Every structure is written in C-alpha cells, then in structure tokens.
mmCIF file of C-alpha atoms and ligand atoms in Angstrom:
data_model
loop_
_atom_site.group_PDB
_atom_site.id
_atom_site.type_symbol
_atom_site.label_atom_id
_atom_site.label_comp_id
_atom_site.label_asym_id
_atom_site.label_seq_id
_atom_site.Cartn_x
_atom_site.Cartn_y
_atom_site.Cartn_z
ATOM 1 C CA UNK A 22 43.287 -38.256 -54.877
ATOM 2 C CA UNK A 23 43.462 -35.138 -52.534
ATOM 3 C CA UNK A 24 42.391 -31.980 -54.100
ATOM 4 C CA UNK A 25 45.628 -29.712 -54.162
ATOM 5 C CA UNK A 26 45.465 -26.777 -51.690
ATOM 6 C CA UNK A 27 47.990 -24.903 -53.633
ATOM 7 C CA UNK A 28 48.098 -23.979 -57.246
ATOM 8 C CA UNK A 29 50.393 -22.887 -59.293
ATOM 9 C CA UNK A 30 49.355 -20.672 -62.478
ATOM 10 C CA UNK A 31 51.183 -19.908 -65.448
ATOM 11 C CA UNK A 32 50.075 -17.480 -67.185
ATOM 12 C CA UNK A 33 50.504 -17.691 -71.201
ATOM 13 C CA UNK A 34 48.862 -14.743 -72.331
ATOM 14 C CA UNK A 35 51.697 -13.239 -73.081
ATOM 15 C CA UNK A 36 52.711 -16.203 -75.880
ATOM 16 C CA UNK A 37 48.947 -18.207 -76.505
ATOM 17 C CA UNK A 38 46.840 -14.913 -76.214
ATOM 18 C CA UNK A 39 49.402 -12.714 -78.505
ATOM 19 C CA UNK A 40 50.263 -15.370 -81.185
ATOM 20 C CA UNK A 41 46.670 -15.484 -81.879
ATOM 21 C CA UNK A 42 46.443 -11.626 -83.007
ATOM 22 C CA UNK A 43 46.412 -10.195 -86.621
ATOM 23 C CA UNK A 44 48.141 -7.300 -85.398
ATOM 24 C CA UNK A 45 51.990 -7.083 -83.788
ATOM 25 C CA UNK A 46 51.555 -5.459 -80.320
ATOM 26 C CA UNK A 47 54.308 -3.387 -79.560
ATOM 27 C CA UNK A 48 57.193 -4.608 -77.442
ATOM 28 C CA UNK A 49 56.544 -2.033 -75.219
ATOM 29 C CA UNK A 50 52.958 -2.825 -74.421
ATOM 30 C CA UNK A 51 54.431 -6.410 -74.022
ATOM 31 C CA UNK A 52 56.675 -5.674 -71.685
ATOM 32 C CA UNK A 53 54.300 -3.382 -69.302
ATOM 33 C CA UNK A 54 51.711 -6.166 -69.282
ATOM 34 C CA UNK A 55 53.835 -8.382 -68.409
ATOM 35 C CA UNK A 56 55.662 -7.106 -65.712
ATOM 36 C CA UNK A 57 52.363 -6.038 -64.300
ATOM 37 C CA UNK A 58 51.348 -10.089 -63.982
ATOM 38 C CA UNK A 59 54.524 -10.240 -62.276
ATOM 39 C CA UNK A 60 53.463 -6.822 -59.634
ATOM 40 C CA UNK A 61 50.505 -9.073 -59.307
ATOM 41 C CA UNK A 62 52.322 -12.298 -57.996
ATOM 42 C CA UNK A 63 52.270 -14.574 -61.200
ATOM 43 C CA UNK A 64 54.658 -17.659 -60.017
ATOM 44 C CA UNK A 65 55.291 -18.159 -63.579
ATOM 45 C CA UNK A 66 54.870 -16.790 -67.347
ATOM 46 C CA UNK A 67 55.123 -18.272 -70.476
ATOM 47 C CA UNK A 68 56.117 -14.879 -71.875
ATOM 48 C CA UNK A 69 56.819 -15.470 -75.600
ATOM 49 C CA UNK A 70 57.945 -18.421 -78.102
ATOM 50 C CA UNK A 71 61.474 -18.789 -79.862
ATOM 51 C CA UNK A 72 59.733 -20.114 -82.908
ATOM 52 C CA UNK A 73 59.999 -18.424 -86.789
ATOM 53 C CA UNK A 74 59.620 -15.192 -86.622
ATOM 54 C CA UNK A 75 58.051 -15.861 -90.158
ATOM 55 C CA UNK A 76 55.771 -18.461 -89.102
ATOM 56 C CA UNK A 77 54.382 -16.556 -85.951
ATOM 57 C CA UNK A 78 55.284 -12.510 -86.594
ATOM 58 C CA UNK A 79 53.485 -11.436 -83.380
ATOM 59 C CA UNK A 80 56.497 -12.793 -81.374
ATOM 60 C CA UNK A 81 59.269 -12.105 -83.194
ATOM 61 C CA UNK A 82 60.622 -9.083 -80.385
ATOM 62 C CA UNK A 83 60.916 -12.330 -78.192
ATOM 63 C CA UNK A 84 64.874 -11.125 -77.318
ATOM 64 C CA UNK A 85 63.769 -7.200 -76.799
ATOM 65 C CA UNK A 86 60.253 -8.453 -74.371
ATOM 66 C CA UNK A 87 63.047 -10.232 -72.132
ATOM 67 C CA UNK A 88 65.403 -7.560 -71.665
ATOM 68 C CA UNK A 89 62.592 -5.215 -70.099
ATOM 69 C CA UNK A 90 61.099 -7.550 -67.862
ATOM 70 C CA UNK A 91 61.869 -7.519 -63.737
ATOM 71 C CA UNK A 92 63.646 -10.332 -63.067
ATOM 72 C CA UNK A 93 63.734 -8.836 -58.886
ATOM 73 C CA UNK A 94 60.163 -10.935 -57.810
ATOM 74 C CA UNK A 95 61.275 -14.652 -58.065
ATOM 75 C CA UNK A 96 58.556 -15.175 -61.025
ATOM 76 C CA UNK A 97 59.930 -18.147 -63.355
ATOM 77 C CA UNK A 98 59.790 -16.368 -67.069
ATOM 78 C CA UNK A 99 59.265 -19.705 -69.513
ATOM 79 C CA UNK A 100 59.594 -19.747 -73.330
ATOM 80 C CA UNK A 101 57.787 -22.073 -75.673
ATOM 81 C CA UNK A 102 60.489 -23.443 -77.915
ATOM 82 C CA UNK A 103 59.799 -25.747 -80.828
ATOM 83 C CA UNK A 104 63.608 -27.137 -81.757
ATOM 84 C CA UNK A 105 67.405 -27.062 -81.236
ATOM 85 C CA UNK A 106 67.772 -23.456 -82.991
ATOM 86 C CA UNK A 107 64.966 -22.305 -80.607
ATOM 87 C CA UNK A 108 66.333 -23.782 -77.563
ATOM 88 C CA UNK A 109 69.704 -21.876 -78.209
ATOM 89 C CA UNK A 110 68.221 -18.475 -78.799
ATOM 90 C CA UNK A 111 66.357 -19.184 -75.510
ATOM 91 C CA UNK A 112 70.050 -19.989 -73.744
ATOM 92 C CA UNK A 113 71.595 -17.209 -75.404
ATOM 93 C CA UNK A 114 68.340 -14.893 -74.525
ATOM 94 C CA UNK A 115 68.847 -16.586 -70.809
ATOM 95 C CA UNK A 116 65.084 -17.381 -69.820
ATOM 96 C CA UNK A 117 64.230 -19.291 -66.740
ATOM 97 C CA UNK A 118 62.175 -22.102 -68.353
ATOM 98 C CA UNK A 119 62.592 -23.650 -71.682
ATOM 99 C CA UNK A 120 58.924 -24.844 -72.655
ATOM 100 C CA UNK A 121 59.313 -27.410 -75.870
ATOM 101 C CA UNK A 122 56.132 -28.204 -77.564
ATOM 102 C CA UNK A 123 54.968 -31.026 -80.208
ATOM 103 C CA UNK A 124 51.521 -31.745 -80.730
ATOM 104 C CA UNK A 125 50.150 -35.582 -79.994
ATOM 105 C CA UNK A 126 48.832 -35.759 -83.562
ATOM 106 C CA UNK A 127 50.430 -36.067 -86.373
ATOM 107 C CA UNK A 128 48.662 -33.984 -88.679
ATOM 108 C CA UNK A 129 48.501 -31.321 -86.466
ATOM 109 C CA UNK A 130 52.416 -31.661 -85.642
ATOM 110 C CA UNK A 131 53.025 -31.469 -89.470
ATOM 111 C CA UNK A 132 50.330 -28.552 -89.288
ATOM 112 C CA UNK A 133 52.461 -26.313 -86.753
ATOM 113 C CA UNK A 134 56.475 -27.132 -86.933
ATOM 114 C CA UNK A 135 56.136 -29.099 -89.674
ATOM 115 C CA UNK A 136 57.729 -32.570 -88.421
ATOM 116 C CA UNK A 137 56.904 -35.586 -87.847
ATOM 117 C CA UNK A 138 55.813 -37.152 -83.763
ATOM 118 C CA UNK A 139 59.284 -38.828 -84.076
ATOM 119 C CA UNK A 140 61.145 -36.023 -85.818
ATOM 120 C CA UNK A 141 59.826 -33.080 -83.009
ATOM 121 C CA UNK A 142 61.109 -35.993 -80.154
ATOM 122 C CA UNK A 143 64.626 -36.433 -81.927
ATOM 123 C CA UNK A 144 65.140 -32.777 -81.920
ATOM 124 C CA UNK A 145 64.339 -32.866 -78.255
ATOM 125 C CA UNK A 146 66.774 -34.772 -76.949
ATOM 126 C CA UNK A 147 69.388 -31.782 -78.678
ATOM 127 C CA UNK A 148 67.365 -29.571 -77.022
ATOM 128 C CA UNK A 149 68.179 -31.155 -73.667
ATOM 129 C CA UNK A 150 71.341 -31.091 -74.309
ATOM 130 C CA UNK A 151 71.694 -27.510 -74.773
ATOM 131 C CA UNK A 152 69.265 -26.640 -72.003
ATOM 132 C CA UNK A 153 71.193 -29.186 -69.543
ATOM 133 C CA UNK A 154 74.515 -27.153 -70.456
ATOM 134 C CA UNK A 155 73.032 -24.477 -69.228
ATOM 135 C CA UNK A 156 71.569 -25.403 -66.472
ATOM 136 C CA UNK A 157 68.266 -24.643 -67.457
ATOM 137 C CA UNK A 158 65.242 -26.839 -67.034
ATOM 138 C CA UNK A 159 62.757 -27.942 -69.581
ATOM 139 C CA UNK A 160 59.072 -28.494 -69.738
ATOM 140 C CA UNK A 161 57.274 -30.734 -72.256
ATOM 141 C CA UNK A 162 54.178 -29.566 -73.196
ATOM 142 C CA UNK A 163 51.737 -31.730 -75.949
ATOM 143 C CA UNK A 164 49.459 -29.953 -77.915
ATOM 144 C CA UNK A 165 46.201 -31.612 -79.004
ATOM 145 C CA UNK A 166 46.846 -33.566 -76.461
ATOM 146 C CA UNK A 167 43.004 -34.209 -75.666
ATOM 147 C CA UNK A 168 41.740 -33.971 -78.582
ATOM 148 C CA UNK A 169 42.922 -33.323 -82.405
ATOM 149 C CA UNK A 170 40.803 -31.034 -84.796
ATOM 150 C CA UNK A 171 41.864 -33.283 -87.232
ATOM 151 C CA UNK A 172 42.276 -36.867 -85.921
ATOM 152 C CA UNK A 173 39.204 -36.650 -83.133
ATOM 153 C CA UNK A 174 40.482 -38.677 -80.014
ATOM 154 C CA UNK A 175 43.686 -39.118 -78.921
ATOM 155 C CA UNK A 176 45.053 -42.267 -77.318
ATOM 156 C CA UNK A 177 46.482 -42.204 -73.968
ATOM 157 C CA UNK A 178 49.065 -44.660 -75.110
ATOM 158 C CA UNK A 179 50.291 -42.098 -77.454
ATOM 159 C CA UNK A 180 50.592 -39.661 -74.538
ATOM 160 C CA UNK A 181 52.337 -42.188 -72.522
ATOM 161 C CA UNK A 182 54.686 -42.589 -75.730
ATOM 162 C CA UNK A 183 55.785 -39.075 -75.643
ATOM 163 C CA UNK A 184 55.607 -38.435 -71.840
ATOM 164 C CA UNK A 185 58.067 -41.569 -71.616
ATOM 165 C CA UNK A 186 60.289 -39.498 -73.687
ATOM 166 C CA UNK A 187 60.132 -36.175 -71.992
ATOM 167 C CA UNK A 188 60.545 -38.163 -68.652
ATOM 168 C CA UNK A 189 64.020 -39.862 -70.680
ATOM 169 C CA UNK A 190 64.716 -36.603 -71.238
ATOM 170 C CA UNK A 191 65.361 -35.401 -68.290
ATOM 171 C CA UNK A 192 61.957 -32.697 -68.615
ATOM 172 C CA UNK A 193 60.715 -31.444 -64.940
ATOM 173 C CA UNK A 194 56.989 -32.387 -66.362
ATOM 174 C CA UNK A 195 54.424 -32.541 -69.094
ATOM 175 C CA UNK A 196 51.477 -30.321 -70.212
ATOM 176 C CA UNK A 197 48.416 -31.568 -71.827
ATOM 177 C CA UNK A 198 47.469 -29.214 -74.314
ATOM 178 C CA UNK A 199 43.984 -28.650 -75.028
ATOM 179 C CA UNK A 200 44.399 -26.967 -77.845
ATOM 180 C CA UNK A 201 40.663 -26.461 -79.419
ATOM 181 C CA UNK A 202 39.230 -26.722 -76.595
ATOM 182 C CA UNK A 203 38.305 -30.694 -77.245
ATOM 183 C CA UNK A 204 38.551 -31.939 -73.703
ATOM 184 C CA UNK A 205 35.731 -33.278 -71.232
ATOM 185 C CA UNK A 206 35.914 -34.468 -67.923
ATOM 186 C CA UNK A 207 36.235 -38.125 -68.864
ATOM 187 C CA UNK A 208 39.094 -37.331 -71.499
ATOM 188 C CA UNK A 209 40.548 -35.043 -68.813
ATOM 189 C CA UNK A 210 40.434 -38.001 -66.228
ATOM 190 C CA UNK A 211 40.779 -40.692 -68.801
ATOM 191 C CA UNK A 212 44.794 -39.137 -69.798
ATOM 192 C CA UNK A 213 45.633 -38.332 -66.224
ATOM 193 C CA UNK A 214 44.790 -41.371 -64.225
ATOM 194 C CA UNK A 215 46.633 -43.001 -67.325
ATOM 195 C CA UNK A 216 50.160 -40.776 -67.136
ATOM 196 C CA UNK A 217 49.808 -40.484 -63.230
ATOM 197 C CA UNK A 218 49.374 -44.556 -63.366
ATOM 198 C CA UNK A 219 52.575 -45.138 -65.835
ATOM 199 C CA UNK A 220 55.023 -42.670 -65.131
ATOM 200 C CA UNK A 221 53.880 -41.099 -61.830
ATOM 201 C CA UNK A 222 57.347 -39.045 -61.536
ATOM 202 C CA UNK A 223 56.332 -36.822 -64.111
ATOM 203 C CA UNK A 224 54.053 -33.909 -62.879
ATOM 204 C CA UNK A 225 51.297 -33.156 -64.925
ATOM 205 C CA UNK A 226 50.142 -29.310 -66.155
ATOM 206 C CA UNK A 227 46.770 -28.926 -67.459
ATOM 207 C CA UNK A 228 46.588 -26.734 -70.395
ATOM 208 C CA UNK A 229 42.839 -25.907 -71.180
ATOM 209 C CA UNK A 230 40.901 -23.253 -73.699
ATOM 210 C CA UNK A 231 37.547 -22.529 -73.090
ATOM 211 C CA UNK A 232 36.184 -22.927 -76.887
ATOM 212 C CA UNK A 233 33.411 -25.126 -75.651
ATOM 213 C CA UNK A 234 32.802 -23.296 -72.464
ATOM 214 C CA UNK A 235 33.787 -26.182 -70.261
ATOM 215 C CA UNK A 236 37.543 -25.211 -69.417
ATOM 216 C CA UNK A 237 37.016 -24.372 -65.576
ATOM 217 C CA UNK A 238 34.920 -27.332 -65.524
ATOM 218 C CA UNK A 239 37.623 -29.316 -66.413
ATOM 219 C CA UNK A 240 40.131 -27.575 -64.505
ATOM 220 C CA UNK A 241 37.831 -29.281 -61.339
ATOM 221 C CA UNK A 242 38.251 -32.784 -62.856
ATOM 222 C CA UNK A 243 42.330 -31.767 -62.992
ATOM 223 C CA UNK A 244 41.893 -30.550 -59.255
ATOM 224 C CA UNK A 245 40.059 -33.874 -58.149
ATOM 225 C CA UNK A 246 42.700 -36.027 -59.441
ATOM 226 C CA UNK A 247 45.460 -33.866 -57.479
ATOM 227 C CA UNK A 248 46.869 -31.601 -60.524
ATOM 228 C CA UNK A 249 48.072 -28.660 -59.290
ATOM 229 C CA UNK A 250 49.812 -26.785 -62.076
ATOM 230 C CA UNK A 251 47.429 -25.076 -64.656
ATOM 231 C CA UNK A 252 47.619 -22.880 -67.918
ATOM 232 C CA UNK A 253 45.309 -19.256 -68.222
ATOM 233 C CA UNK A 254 45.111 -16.209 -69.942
ATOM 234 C CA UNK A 255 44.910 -12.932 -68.953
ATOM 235 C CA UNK A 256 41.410 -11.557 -69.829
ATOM 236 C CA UNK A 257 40.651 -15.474 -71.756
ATOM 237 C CA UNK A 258 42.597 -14.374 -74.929
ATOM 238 C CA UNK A 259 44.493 -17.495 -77.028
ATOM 239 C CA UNK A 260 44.305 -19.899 -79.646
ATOM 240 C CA UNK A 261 46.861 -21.644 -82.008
ATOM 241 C CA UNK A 262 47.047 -19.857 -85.009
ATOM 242 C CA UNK A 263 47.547 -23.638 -86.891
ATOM 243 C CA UNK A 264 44.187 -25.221 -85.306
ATOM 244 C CA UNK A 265 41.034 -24.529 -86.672
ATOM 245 C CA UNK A 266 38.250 -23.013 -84.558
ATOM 246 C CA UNK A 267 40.887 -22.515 -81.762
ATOM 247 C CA UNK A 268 39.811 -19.809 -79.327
ATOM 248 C CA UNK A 269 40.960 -18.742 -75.928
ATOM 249 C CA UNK A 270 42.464 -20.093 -72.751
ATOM 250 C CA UNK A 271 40.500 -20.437 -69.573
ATOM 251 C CA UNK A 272 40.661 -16.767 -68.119
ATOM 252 C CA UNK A 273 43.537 -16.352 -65.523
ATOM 253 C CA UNK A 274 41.166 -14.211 -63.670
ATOM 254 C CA UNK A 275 38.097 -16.279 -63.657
ATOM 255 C CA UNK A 276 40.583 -19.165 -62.601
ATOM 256 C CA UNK A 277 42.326 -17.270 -60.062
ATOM 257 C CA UNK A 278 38.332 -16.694 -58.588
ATOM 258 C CA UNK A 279 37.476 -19.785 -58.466
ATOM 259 C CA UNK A 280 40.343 -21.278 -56.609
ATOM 260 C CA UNK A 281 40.347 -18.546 -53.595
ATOM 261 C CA UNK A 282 36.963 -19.176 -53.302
ATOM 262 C CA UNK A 283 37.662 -22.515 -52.941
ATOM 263 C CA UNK A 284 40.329 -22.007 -50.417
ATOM 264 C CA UNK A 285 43.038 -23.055 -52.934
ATOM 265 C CA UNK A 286 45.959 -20.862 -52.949
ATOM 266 C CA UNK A 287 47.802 -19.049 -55.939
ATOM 267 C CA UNK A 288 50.064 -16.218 -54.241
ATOM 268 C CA UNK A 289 48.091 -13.587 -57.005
ATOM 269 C CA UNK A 290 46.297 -10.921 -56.357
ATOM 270 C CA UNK A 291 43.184 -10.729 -57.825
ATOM 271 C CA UNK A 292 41.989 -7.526 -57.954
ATOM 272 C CA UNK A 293 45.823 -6.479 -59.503
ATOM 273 C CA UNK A 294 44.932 -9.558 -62.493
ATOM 274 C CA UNK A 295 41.715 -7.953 -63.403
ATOM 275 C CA UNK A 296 43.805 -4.751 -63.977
ATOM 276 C CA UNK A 297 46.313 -6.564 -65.886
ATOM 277 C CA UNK A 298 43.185 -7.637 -68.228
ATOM 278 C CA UNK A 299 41.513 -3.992 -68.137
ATOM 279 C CA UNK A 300 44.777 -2.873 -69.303
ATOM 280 C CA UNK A 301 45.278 -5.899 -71.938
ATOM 281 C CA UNK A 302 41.470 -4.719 -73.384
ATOM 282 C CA UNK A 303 42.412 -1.300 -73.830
ATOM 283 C CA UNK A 304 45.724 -2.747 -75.480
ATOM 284 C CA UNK A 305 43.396 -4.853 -78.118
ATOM 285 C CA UNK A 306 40.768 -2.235 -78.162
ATOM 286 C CA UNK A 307 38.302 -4.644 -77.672
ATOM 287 C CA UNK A 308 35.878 -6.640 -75.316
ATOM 288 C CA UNK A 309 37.832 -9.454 -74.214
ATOM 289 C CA UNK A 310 35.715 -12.460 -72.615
ATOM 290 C CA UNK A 311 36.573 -13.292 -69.268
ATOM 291 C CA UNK A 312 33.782 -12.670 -67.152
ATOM 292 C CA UNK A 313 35.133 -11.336 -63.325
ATOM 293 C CA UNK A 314 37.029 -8.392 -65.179
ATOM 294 C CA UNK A 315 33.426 -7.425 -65.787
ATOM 295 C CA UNK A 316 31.250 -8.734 -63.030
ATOM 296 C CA UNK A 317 34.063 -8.017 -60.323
ATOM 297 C CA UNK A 318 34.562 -10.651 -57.441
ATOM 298 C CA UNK A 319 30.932 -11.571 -55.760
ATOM 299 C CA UNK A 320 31.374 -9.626 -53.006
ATOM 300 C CA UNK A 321 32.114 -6.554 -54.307
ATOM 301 C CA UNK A 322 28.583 -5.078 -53.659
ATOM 302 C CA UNK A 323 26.958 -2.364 -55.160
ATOM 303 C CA UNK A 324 25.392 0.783 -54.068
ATOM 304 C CA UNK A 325 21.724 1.014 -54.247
ATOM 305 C CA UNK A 326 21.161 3.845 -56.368
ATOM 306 C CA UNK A 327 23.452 2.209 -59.077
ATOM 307 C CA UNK A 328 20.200 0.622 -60.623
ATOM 308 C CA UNK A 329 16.556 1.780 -61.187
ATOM 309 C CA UNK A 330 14.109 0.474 -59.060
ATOM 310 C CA UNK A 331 11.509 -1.856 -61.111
ATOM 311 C CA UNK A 332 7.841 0.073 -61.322
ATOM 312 C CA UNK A 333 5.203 -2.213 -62.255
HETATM 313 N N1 LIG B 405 63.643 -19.636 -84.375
HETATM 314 C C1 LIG B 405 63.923 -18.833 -85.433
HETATM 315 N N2 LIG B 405 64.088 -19.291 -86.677
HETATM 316 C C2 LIG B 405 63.969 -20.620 -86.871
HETATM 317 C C3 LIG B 405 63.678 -21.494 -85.834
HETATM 318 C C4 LIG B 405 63.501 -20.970 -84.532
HETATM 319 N N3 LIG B 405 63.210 -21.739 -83.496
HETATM 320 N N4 LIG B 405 63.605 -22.744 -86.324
HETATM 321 C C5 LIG B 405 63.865 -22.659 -87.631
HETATM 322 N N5 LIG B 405 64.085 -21.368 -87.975
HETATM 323 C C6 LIG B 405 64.418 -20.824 -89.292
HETATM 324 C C7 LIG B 405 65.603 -21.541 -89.918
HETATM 325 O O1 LIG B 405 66.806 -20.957 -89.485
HETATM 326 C C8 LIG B 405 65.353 -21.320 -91.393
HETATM 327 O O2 LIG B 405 65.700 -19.993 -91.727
HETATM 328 P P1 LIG B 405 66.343 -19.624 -93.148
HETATM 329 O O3 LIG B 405 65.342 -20.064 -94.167
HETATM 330 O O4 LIG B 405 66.513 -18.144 -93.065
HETATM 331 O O5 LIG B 405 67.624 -20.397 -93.220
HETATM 332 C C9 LIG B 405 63.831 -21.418 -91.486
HETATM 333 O O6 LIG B 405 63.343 -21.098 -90.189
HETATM 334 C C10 LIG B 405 63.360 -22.793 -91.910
HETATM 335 O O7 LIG B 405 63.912 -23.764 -91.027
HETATM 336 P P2 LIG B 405 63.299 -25.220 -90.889
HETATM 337 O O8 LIG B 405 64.026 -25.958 -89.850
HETATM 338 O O9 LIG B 405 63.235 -25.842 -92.278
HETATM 339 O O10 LIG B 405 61.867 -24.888 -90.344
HETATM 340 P P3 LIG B 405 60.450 -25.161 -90.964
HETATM 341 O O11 LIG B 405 60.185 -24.285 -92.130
HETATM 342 O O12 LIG B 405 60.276 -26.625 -91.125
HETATM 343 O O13 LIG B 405 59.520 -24.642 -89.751
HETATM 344 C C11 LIG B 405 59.330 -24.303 -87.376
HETATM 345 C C12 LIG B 405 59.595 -25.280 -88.504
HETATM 346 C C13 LIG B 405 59.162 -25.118 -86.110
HETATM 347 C C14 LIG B 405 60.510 -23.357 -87.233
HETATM 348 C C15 LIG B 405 58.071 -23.452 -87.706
HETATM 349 O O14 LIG B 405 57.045 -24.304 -88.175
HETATM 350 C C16 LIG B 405 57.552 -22.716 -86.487
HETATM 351 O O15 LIG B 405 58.205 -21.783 -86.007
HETATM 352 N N6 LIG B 405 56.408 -23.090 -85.945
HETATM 353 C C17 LIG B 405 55.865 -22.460 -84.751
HETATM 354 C C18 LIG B 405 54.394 -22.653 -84.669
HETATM 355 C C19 LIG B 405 53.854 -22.010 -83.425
HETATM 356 O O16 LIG B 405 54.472 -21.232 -82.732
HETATM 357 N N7 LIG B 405 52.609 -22.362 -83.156
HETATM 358 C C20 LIG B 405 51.908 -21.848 -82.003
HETATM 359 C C21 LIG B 405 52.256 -22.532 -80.740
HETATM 360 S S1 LIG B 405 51.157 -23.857 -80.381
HETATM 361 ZN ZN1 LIG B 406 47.007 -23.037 -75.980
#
C-alpha cells in the first residue's frame, strides 16, 4: 500500500486532553483554544463529548464551547457521543460530526458507559437514526481497540464484528482507539490489513496515545498501510479518565512535524499549533510533553552566543 501524501488530523484535545483534567477549564479558555486550532488550519476537531455531565464534569459547557466557536473556516467541529440522548443534544446543539464511541472490550465498555458490546451497538442504530434525520454524518470510533487494560489483546474478529455494524449503519468510517497506549506495529498492522481486507469501504482513523512512547512510531505503520486520517493532541495532553495508566495522545505538533518533513500534507500551520500548545500550557499551568513546542522545528537555528562555549 501507497503511503498517503495527504493527511488529515483531528485534533481531540479539546475532548481526550480536557476530560482527563481534575480541574474544569473555563468555557472561555475552551473556546479561545479552540478557535485558535481552527486560525491554524485544523481540518477537523473533536471539540467536546455529549456524555453525563456527572460522569465526565470537565465537559459539561459542551452547548456554551459550540456557540463561541467560528464556524467561517470550513473546519468539521465533531462530538464524541456515547447514546441516543447524546446524539440528540448533539442535533439540537447542531455539530458537524457526530463521533459515537464503544470500547472493543467488554469490561472496559461496562467500565466507561456502562453497557454491554451489544447494548452500546443497539443504541447505535437510534443514534443513526437521529443523526440521518438530520443530515448529519456519524463516525464510529472503538476504544481499546488495540489493546484492553483489562482483557490484554483484542481480536480482530471482534473489530470486524463492530466495524460490520458501523458500516450497517450507515457510519462514514471507524477509529481504532488506542486507548492506553497498548498498540505496536504488528497489532497496528495486524487490525488494519484485517478491516481493510473485510470491509474495505470503511475508512480507517488511527487513534493513538503515546503512554509507551511508540505512538508516532505507529502512526508510520498506519501511514505504510495507506491510513490517512489520524487522532493528536495539542501539546500530547489525553487519557480516558475510565482506563488505568491512560496518558496522552500523540502530540498534534510533533505529528504535524513529522509529516511535512516527510512531504505529507496537513493544510496546518505549524508554527500557529505550537502556539496553540504554548497557550494550552499556560492554560494548565504546567509543562505539557510534546517535544517541538520546546525544541522548535529543526531548522529553526540558533544564534551563537545563545550557549557557552565548552573550556576544557
Ligand atoms: N448526556 C447527558 N446526560 C445523559 C446522557 C448523555 N449522553 N446519557 C445519559 N444521561 C443521563 C440520563 O438522562 C440520566 O439522568 P437522570 O438520572 O437525571 O435521569 C443519567 O444520565 C443516567 O442515565 P443512564 O442511561 O442510566 O446512564 P448510565 O448511568 O448508565 O451512564 C453514560 C451511561 C454513557 C451516560 C455514562 O457512563 C457516560 O456519560 N460515560 C461517558 C464516559 C466518557 O466520556 N469517557 C471518556 C471518553 S473515552
Ligand atoms: Zn483517546
């Protein structure tokens, strides 16, 4: 398979980075961050969840973020949404994208919406319903997808089981969650040479967190078997408040570097993403760790008097 030579980013920080907080960041914060991904020429955002406000507090303003941001640049603003009463708060709310999740496991589905694998896919197809009435499209993404923190390995026939249903559905793709960071590149290529084999209609979005440190490596593994939609987060923030040990996305920035360097387009602006994550820092008033917010881009030389010379 071709490597893509365009990408497509959505950016999640917004929904996986801010769900993961102890504190509630102020709608307003939310919405300047936000429409500052979109100043930088973010194709898409996953910009908050229509879940329990009780179960995840940090996103309860989803309704308020939405009125504030600018809907004027063409960027696709996408909502995670876990049932029916979600999906019609989404409608109502009018978002661009209805994203419904479900994890692959069933202990971890039980963990986070409480349902069974079969019980999350029933409520689906209402959710369908209502989006199709709309005329809004829906995304199916699978959480623990590669990997479950309580199960270990996850079949690719049990992907195939619920990416058959999403394609029933009527979805416009499927995300594999990684959602502690479990994946390696033989799991990665393992589950998409499987879906891409069985139900090669359905485009696939990669979903990776870098809790092991191998998340960009695996984004190459997604890129050599011709994915081109992937999941990041502004200045590497995330992690499932439900998963043990879960830590944060693969950095949007540290993404978006890689690809332009090699020659794969995103439409963003790097330079404008690392001030979206300076800007998310000073939000969270602390060191955040994506790595070309700090280092810059390699090129960006340096002056020689910045550093001492070394006297032996
Ligand atoms: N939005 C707002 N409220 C919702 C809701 C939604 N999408 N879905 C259910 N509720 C409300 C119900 O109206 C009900 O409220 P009430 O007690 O005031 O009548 C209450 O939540 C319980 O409803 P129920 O259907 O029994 O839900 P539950 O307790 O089984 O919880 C979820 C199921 C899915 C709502 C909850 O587990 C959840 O929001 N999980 C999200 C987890 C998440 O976001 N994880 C991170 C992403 S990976
Ligand atoms: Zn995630």
């Amino acid at each position: 398979m071709a490597r893509p030579t365009k990408v497509e980013i959505c950016e999640v920080g917004p929904r996986d980075g801010l769900q993961a907080e102890k504190y509630f960041v102020p709608t307003d914060d939310k919405i300047r961050l936000i429409n500052k991904l979109i100043n930088a020429g973010m194709p898409k955002i996953e910009f908050s969840s229509f879940v329990s406000p009780r179960a995840v507090p940090q996103l309860a303003d989803v309704e308020e973020v939405l009125v504030g941001l600018d809907r004027t640049k063409g960027c696709t603003l996408a909502a995670l949404v876990p049932n029916a009463k979600g999906a019609t708060r989404a409608v109502a709310a009018g978002v661009d994208e209805i994203i419904v999740f479900m994890s692959a496991s069933e202990s971890h589905n039980m963990k986070n919406v409480n349902r069974t694998v079969d019980e999350s896919l029933a409520g689906f197809e209402e959710v369908a319903r209502i989006a199709d009435d709309a005329g809004i499209p829906v995304h199916g993404a699978i959480a623990t997808a590669l990997g479950c923190p309580f199960e270990g390995d996850v079949p690719v026939t049990q992907l195939e089981y619920i990416a058959r249903h999403y394609r029933d559905f009527g979805f416009i793709g499927v995300g594999f969650g990684d959602t502690t960071g479990m994946a390696t590149p033989p799991v990665v290529q393992r589950a998409v040479r499987h879906i891409q084999d069985v139900i090669p209609e359905l485009p696939i979005t990669l979903h990776f967190h870098n809790t092991r440190g191998i998340g960009l490596v695996n984004v190459l593994v997604g890129l050599d078997e011709g994915v081109s939609h992937y999941d990041a987060s502004f200045g590497g923030m995330g992690g499932c408040p439900f998963a043990p040990k879960a830590t944060g996305n693969i950095c949007t920035e540290d993404l978006v570097y890689m690809l332009h360097e090699m020659g794969i387009e995103t439409g963003i602006d790097l330079l404008k993403m690392v001030g979206v994550a300076h800007d998310v820092e000073q939000v969270m008033g602390r060191e955040l760790p994506g790595q070309v917010m700090k280092a810059g881009p390699r090129l960006q030389l340096h002056e020689l008097e910045e550093v001492a010379t070394a006297a032996g």
